[in-house]
Coordinates of C-alpha atoms in Angstrom, one line a residue:
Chain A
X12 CA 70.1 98.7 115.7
X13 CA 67.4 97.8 113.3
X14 CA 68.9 97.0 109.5
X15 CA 66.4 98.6 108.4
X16 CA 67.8 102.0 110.0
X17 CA 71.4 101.2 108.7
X18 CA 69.8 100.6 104.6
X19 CA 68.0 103.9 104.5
X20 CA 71.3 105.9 104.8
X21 CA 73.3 103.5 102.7
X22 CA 70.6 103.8 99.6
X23 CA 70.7 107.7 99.6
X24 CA 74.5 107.4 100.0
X25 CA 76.1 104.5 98.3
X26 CA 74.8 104.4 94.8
X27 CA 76.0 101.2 94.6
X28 CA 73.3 99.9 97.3
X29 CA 70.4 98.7 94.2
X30 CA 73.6 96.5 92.5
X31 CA 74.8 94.7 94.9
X32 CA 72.5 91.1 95.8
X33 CA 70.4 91.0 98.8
X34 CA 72.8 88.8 100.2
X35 CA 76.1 91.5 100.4
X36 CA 73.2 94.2 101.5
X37 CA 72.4 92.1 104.7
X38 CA 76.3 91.7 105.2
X39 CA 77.1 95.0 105.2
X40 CA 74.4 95.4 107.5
X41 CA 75.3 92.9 109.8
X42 CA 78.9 94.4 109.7
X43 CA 77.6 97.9 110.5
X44 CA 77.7 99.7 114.4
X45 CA 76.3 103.1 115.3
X46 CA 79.1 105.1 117.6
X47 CA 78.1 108.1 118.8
X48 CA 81.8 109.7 119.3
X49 CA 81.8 112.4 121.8
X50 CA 83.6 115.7 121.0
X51 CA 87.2 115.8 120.7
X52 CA 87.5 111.8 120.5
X53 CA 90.2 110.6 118.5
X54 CA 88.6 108.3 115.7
X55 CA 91.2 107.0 113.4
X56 CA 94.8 107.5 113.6
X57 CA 97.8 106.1 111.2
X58 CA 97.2 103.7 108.8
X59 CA 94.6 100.9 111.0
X60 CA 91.7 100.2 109.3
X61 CA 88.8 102.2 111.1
X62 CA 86.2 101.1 108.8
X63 CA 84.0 103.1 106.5
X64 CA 82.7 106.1 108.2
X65 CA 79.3 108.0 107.8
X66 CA 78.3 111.2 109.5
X67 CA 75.2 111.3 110.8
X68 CA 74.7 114.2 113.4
X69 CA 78.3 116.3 113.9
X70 CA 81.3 116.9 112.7
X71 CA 84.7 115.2 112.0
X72 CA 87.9 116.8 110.8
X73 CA 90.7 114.9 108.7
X74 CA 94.3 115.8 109.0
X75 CA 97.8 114.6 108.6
X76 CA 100.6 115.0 111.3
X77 CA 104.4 115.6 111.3
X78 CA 106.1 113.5 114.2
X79 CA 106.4 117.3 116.3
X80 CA 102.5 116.4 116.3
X81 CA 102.0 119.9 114.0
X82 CA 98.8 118.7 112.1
X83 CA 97.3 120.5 109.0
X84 CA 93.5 120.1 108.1
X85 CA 92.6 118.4 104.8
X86 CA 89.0 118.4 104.8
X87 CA 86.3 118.5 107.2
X88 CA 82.9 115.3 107.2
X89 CA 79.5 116.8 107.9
X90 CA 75.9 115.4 108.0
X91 CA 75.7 112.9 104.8
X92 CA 79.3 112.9 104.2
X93 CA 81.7 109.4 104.1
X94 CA 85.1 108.6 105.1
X95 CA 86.8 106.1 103.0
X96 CA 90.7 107.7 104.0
X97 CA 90.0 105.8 107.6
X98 CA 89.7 102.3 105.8
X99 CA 92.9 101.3 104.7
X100 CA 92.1 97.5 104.6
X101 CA 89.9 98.7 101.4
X102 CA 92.3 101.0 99.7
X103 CA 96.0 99.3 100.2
X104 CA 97.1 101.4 97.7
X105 CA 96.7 104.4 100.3
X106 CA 99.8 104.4 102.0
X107 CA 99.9 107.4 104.4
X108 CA 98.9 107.8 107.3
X109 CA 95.5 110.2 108.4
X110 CA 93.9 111.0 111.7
X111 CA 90.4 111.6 112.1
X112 CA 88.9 113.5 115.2
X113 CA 85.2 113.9 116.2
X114 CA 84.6 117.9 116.1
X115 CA 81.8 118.2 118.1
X116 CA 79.7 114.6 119.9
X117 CA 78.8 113.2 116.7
X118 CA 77.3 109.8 115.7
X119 CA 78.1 107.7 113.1
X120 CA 77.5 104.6 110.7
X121 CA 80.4 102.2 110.7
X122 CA 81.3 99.6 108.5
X123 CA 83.8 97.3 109.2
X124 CA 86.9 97.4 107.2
X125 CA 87.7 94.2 106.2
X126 CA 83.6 93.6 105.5
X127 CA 83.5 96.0 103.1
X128 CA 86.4 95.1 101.8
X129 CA 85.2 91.8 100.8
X130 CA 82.0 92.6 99.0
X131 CA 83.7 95.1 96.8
X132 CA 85.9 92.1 96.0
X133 CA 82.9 90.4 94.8
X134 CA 81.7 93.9 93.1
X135 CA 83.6 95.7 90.7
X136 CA 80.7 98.9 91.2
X137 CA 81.7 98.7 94.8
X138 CA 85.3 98.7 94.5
X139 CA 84.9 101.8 91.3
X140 CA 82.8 103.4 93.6
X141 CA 85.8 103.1 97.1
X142 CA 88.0 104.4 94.5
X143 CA 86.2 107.3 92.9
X144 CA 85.7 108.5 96.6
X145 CA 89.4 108.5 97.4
X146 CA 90.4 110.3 94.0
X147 CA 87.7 112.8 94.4
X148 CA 88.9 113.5 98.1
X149 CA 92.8 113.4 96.3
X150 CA 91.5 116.6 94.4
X151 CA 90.5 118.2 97.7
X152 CA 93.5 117.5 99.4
X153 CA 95.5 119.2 96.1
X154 CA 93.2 122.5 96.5
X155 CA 94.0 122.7 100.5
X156 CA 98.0 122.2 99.3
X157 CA 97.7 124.6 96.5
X158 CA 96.6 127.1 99.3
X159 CA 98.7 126.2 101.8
X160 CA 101.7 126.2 99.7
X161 CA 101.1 129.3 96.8
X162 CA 98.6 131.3 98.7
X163 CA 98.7 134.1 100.8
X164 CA 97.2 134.0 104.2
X165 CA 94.8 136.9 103.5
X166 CA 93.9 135.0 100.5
X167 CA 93.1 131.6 102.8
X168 CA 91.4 133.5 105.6
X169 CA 88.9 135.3 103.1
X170 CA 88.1 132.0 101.3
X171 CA 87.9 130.1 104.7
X172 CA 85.7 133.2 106.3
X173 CA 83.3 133.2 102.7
X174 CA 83.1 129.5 103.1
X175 CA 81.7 129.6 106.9
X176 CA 79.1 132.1 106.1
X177 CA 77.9 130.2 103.1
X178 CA 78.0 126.4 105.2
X179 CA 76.2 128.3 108.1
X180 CA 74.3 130.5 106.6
X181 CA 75.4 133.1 109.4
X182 CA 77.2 136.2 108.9
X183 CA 79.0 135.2 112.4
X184 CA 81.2 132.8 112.6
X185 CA 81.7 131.3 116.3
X186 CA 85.1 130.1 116.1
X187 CA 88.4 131.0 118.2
X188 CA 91.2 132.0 116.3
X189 CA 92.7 128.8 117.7
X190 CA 90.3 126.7 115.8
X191 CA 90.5 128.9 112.6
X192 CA 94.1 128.3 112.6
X193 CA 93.8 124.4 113.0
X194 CA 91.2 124.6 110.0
X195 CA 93.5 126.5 108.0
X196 CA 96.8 124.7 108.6
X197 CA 98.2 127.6 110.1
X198 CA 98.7 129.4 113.3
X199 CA 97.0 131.3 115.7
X200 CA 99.3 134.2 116.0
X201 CA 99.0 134.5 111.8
X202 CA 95.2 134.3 111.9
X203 CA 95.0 137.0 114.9
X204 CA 97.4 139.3 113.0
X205 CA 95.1 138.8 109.7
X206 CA 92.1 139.3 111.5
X207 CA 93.3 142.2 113.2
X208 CA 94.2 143.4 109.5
X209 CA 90.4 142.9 107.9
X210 CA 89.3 144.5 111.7
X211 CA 90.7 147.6 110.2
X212 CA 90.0 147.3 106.6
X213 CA 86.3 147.2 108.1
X214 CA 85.5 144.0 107.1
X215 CA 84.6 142.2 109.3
X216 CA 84.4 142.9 113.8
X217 CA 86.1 140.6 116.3
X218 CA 84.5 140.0 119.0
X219 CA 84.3 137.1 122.3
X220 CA 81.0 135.7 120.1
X221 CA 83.6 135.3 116.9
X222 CA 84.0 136.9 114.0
X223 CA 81.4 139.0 112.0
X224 CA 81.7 139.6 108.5
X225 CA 80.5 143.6 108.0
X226 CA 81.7 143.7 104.0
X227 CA 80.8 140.9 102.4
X228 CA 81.9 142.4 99.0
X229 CA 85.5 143.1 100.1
X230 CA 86.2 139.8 101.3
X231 CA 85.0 138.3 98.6
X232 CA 87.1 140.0 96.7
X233 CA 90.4 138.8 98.4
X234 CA 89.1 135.5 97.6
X235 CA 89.9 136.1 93.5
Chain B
X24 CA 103.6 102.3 64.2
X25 CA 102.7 98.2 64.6
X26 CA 100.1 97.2 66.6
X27 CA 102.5 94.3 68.2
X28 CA 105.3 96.9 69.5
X29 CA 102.6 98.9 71.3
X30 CA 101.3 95.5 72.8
X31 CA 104.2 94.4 73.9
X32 CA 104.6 97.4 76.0
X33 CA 100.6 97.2 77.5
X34 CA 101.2 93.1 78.2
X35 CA 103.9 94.4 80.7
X36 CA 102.5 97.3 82.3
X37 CA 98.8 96.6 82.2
X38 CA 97.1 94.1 84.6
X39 CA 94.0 94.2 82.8
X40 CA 95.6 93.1 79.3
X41 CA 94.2 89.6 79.4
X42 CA 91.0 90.2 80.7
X43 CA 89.6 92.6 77.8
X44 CA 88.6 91.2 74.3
X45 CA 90.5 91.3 71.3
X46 CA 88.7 93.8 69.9
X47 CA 89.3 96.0 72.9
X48 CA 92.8 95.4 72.7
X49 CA 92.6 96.4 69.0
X50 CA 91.1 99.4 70.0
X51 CA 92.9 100.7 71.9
X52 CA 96.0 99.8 69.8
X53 CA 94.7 101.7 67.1
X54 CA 94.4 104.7 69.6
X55 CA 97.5 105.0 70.5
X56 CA 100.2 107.1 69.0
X57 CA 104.0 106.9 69.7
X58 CA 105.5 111.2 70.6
X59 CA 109.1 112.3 71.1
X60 CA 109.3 115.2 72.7
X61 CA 112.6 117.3 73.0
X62 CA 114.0 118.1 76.3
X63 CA 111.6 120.8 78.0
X64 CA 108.4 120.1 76.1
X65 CA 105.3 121.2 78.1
X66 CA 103.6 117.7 77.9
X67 CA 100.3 118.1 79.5
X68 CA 98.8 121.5 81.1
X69 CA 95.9 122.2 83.8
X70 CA 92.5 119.9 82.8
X71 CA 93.2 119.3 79.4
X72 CA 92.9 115.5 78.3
X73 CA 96.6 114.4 76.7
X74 CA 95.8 111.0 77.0
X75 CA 97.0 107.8 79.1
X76 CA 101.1 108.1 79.0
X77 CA 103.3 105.7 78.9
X78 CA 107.2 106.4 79.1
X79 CA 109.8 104.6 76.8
X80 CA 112.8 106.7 77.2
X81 CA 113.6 109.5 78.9
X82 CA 111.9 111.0 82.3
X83 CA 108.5 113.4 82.2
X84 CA 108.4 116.0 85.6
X85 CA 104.6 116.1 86.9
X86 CA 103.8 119.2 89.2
X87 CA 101.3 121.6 90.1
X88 CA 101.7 125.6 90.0
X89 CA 100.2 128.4 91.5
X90 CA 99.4 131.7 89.7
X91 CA 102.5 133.4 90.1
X92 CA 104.3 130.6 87.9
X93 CA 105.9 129.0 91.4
X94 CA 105.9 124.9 91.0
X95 CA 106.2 121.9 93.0
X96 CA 107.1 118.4 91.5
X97 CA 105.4 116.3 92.5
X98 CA 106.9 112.8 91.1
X99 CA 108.9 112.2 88.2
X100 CA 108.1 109.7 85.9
X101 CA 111.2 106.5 84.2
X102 CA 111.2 104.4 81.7
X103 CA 108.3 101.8 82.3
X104 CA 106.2 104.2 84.2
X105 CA 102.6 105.4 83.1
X106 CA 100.8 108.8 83.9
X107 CA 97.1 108.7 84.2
X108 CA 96.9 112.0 85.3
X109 CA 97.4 113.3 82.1
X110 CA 93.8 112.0 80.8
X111 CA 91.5 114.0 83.0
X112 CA 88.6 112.9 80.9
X113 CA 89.4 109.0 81.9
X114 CA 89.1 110.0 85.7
X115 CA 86.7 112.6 85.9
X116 CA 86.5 113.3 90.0
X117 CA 90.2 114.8 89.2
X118 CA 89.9 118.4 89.1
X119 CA 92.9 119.8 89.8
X120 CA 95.2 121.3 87.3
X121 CA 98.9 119.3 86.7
X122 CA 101.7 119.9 84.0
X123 CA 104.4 117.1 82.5
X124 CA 107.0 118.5 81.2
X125 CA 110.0 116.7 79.1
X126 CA 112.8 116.6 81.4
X127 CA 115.1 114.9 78.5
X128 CA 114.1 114.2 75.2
X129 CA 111.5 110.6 75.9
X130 CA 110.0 108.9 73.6
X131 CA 106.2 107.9 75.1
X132 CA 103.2 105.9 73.8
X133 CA 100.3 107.7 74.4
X134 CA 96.5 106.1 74.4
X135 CA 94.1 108.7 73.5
X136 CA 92.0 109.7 76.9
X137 CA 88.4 109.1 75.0
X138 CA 89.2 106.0 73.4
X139 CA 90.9 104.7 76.8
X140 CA 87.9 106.4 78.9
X141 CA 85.8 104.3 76.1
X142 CA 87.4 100.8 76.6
X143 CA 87.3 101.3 80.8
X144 CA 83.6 101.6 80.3
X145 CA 82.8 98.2 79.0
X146 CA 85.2 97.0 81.5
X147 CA 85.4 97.3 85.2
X148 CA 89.2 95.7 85.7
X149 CA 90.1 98.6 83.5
X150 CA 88.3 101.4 85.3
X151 CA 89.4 100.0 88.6
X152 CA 93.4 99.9 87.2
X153 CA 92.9 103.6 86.4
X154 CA 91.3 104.5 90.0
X155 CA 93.8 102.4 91.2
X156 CA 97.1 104.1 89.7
X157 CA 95.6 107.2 90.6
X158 CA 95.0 106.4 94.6
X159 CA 98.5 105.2 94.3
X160 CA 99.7 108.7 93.0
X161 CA 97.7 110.0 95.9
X162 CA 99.9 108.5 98.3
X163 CA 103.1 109.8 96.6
X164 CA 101.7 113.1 96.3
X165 CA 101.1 113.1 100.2
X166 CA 104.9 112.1 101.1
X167 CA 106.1 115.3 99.1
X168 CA 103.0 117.4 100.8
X169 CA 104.2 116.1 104.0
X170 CA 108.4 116.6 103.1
X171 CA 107.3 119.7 102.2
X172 CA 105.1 120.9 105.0
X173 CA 106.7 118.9 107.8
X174 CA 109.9 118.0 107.5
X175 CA 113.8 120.2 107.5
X176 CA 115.3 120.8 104.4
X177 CA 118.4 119.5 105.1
X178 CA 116.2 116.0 105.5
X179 CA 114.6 116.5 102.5
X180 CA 117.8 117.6 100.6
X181 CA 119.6 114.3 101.9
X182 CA 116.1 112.0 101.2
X183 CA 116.6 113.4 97.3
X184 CA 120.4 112.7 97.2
X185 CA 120.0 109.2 98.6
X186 CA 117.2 108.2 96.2
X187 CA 119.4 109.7 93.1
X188 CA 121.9 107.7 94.0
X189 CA 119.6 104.5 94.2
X190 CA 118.1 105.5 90.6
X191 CA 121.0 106.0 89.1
X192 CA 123.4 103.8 90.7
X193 CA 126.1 106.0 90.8
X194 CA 127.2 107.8 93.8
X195 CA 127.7 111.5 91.6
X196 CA 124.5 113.6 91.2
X197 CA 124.8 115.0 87.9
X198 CA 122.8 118.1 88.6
X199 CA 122.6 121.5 89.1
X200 CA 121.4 122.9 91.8
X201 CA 118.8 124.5 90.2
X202 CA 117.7 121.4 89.2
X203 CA 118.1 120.0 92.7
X204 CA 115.8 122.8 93.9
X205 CA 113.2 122.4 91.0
X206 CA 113.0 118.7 92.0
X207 CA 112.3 119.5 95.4
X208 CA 110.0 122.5 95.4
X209 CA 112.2 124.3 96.8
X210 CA 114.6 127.4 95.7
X211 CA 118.3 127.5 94.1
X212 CA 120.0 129.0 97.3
X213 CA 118.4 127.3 99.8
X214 CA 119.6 123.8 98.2
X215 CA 123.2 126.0 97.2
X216 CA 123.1 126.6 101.3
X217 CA 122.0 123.1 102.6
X218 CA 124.7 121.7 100.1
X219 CA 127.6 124.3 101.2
X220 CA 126.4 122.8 104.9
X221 CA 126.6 119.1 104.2
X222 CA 129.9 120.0 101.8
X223 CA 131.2 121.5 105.0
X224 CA 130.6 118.3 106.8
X225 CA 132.4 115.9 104.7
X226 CA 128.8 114.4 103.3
X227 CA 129.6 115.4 99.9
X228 CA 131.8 117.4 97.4
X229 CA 130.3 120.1 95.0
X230 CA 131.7 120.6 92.0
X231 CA 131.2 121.9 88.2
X232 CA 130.1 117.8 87.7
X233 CA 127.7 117.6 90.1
X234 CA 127.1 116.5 93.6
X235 CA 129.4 113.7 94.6
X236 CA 128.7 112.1 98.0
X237 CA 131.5 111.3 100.5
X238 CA 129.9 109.8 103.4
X239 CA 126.7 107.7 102.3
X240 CA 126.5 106.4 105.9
X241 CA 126.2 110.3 107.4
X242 CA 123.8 110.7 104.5
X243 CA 121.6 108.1 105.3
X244 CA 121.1 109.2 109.2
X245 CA 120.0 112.9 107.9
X246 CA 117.3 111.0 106.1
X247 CA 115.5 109.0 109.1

């Protein structure tokens, strides 16, 4: 891979990328792999140190586990979006353990671990910058507990539901209940039974293609 | 208050004490304020900015609640222990709401967030120290997530008993158990239950005093 290709997505994404000397920017480089990951792949589990992870194309969901393997979505990675949680060598003050699983064949910038690592040691705006993405990501992580643990499930469903159709920009969304349920940290029996609920509320229709939303108004006011 | 009994506090808990200028120091010294606040004080509540927190005497409760008035705890904070959460204009990618409440009357130092926010600024090893005790929370904040997600009560009842006993180096839990509960998320009679169960076991003995425990070596398998 060309460096070339690896520094035009780290100087849109890192705004570190016009601080640090020429010298760190061609290590980072150096240290960097495409992997195209192909759906359903495993990418990170526990606390080894995956490396910093950019989305390119695809999808990657972030969850924690209980030892009875139940696992509970904390946030999902998209086109453009970075994955500090999987580099543990950078952040030793993150002690838990995450897993990281490719959603769909996606293909990603890696940089290794410990080669980040060291040029943040040699710049502070590269270390605030590791750190600012884990706190930010700590505040995410509080808003998926805050449902999980104070919401309702209608409450959840309608905010998940609203949240597809605006990242889509469908009115359909072409998921199982299955995989709304793993989303949502809960199960699929609950999301069926909900669904079933707002299928006779009229808001939205169930059917093999997913779930259409037919009153946008009323779900969003479950939401509130 | 003097500047030198504040000082002597930072030299001990902050890192970055030698590395900023005397001026800074002076600062920051000149910001800071000592507060007692009587048992049950609401410290800190949703995004305000108390300030950077620094505990003397006593013990602070930091937790999150939903609309309904339901909390979790989410740590506690001792003697010698600083709350950055609390200054949600010194790290401003936190956006979710906590509240510190006075557990027991404590006597804390507190650094005003701006001038704090101002002196991490001019100086990365303070910005990073901030990032840094925050990531660390993060991590905390996880293993309660994940106790309270994942894991049994009765694990998490004997996990609370065994670190009381630790922190206070005595083997009776002076403690309701409404307290129990309130320190564990979790309700009155559900710890009253898991108690009567483990009293019933020979683990330990309730009475008007407290919690006393029996059989620290039963105790400690519950926990793994």
């Amino acid at each position: 891979m060309e460096r070339s290709t690896f520094e035009s997505v780290y100087k849109k994404i890192l705004p570190f990328w016009s601080e640090i000397s020429t010298d760190d920017k061609d290590y980072i480089c150096e240290h960097s792999v495409t992997l195209t990951y192909p759906k359903g792949t495993n990418i990170h589990a526990g606390n080894e140190c995956s490396g910093v992870i950019f989305v390119i194309t695809g999808s990657l969901r972030l969850y924690i586990m209980s030892e009875e393997g139940k696992d509970i979505t904390l946030y999902r990675l998209h086109a453009g979006d970075m994955c500090m949680l999987s580099a543990s060598c950078v952040l030793q003050t993150i002690t838990f353990d995450v897993f990281l699983d490719a959603e769909e064949e996606s293909e990603c910038y890696v940089i290794s671990g410990p080669a980040f690592s060291a040029v943040s040691e040699r710049n502070p705006a590269v270390k605030i910058f590791a750190l600012e993405s884990a706190v930010s990501r700590f505040s995410d992580v509080m808003w998926v507990m805050q449902q999980i643990l104070f919401m309702g499930i209608d409450k959840r469903l309608a905010i998940f539901l609203s949240d597809e159709v605006v990242r889509t920009g469908s009115d359909t969304i072409a998921l199982t209940h299955e995989q709304i349920a793993k989303y949502m940290g809960s199960a699929r029996e609950v999301v069926s039974r909900m669904l079933k609920y707002f299928s006779n509320e009229g808001i939205v229709e169930v059917s093999r293609k997913g779930v259409k939303i037919l009153n946008k108004k009323q779900l969003r006011k479950l939401t509130l």
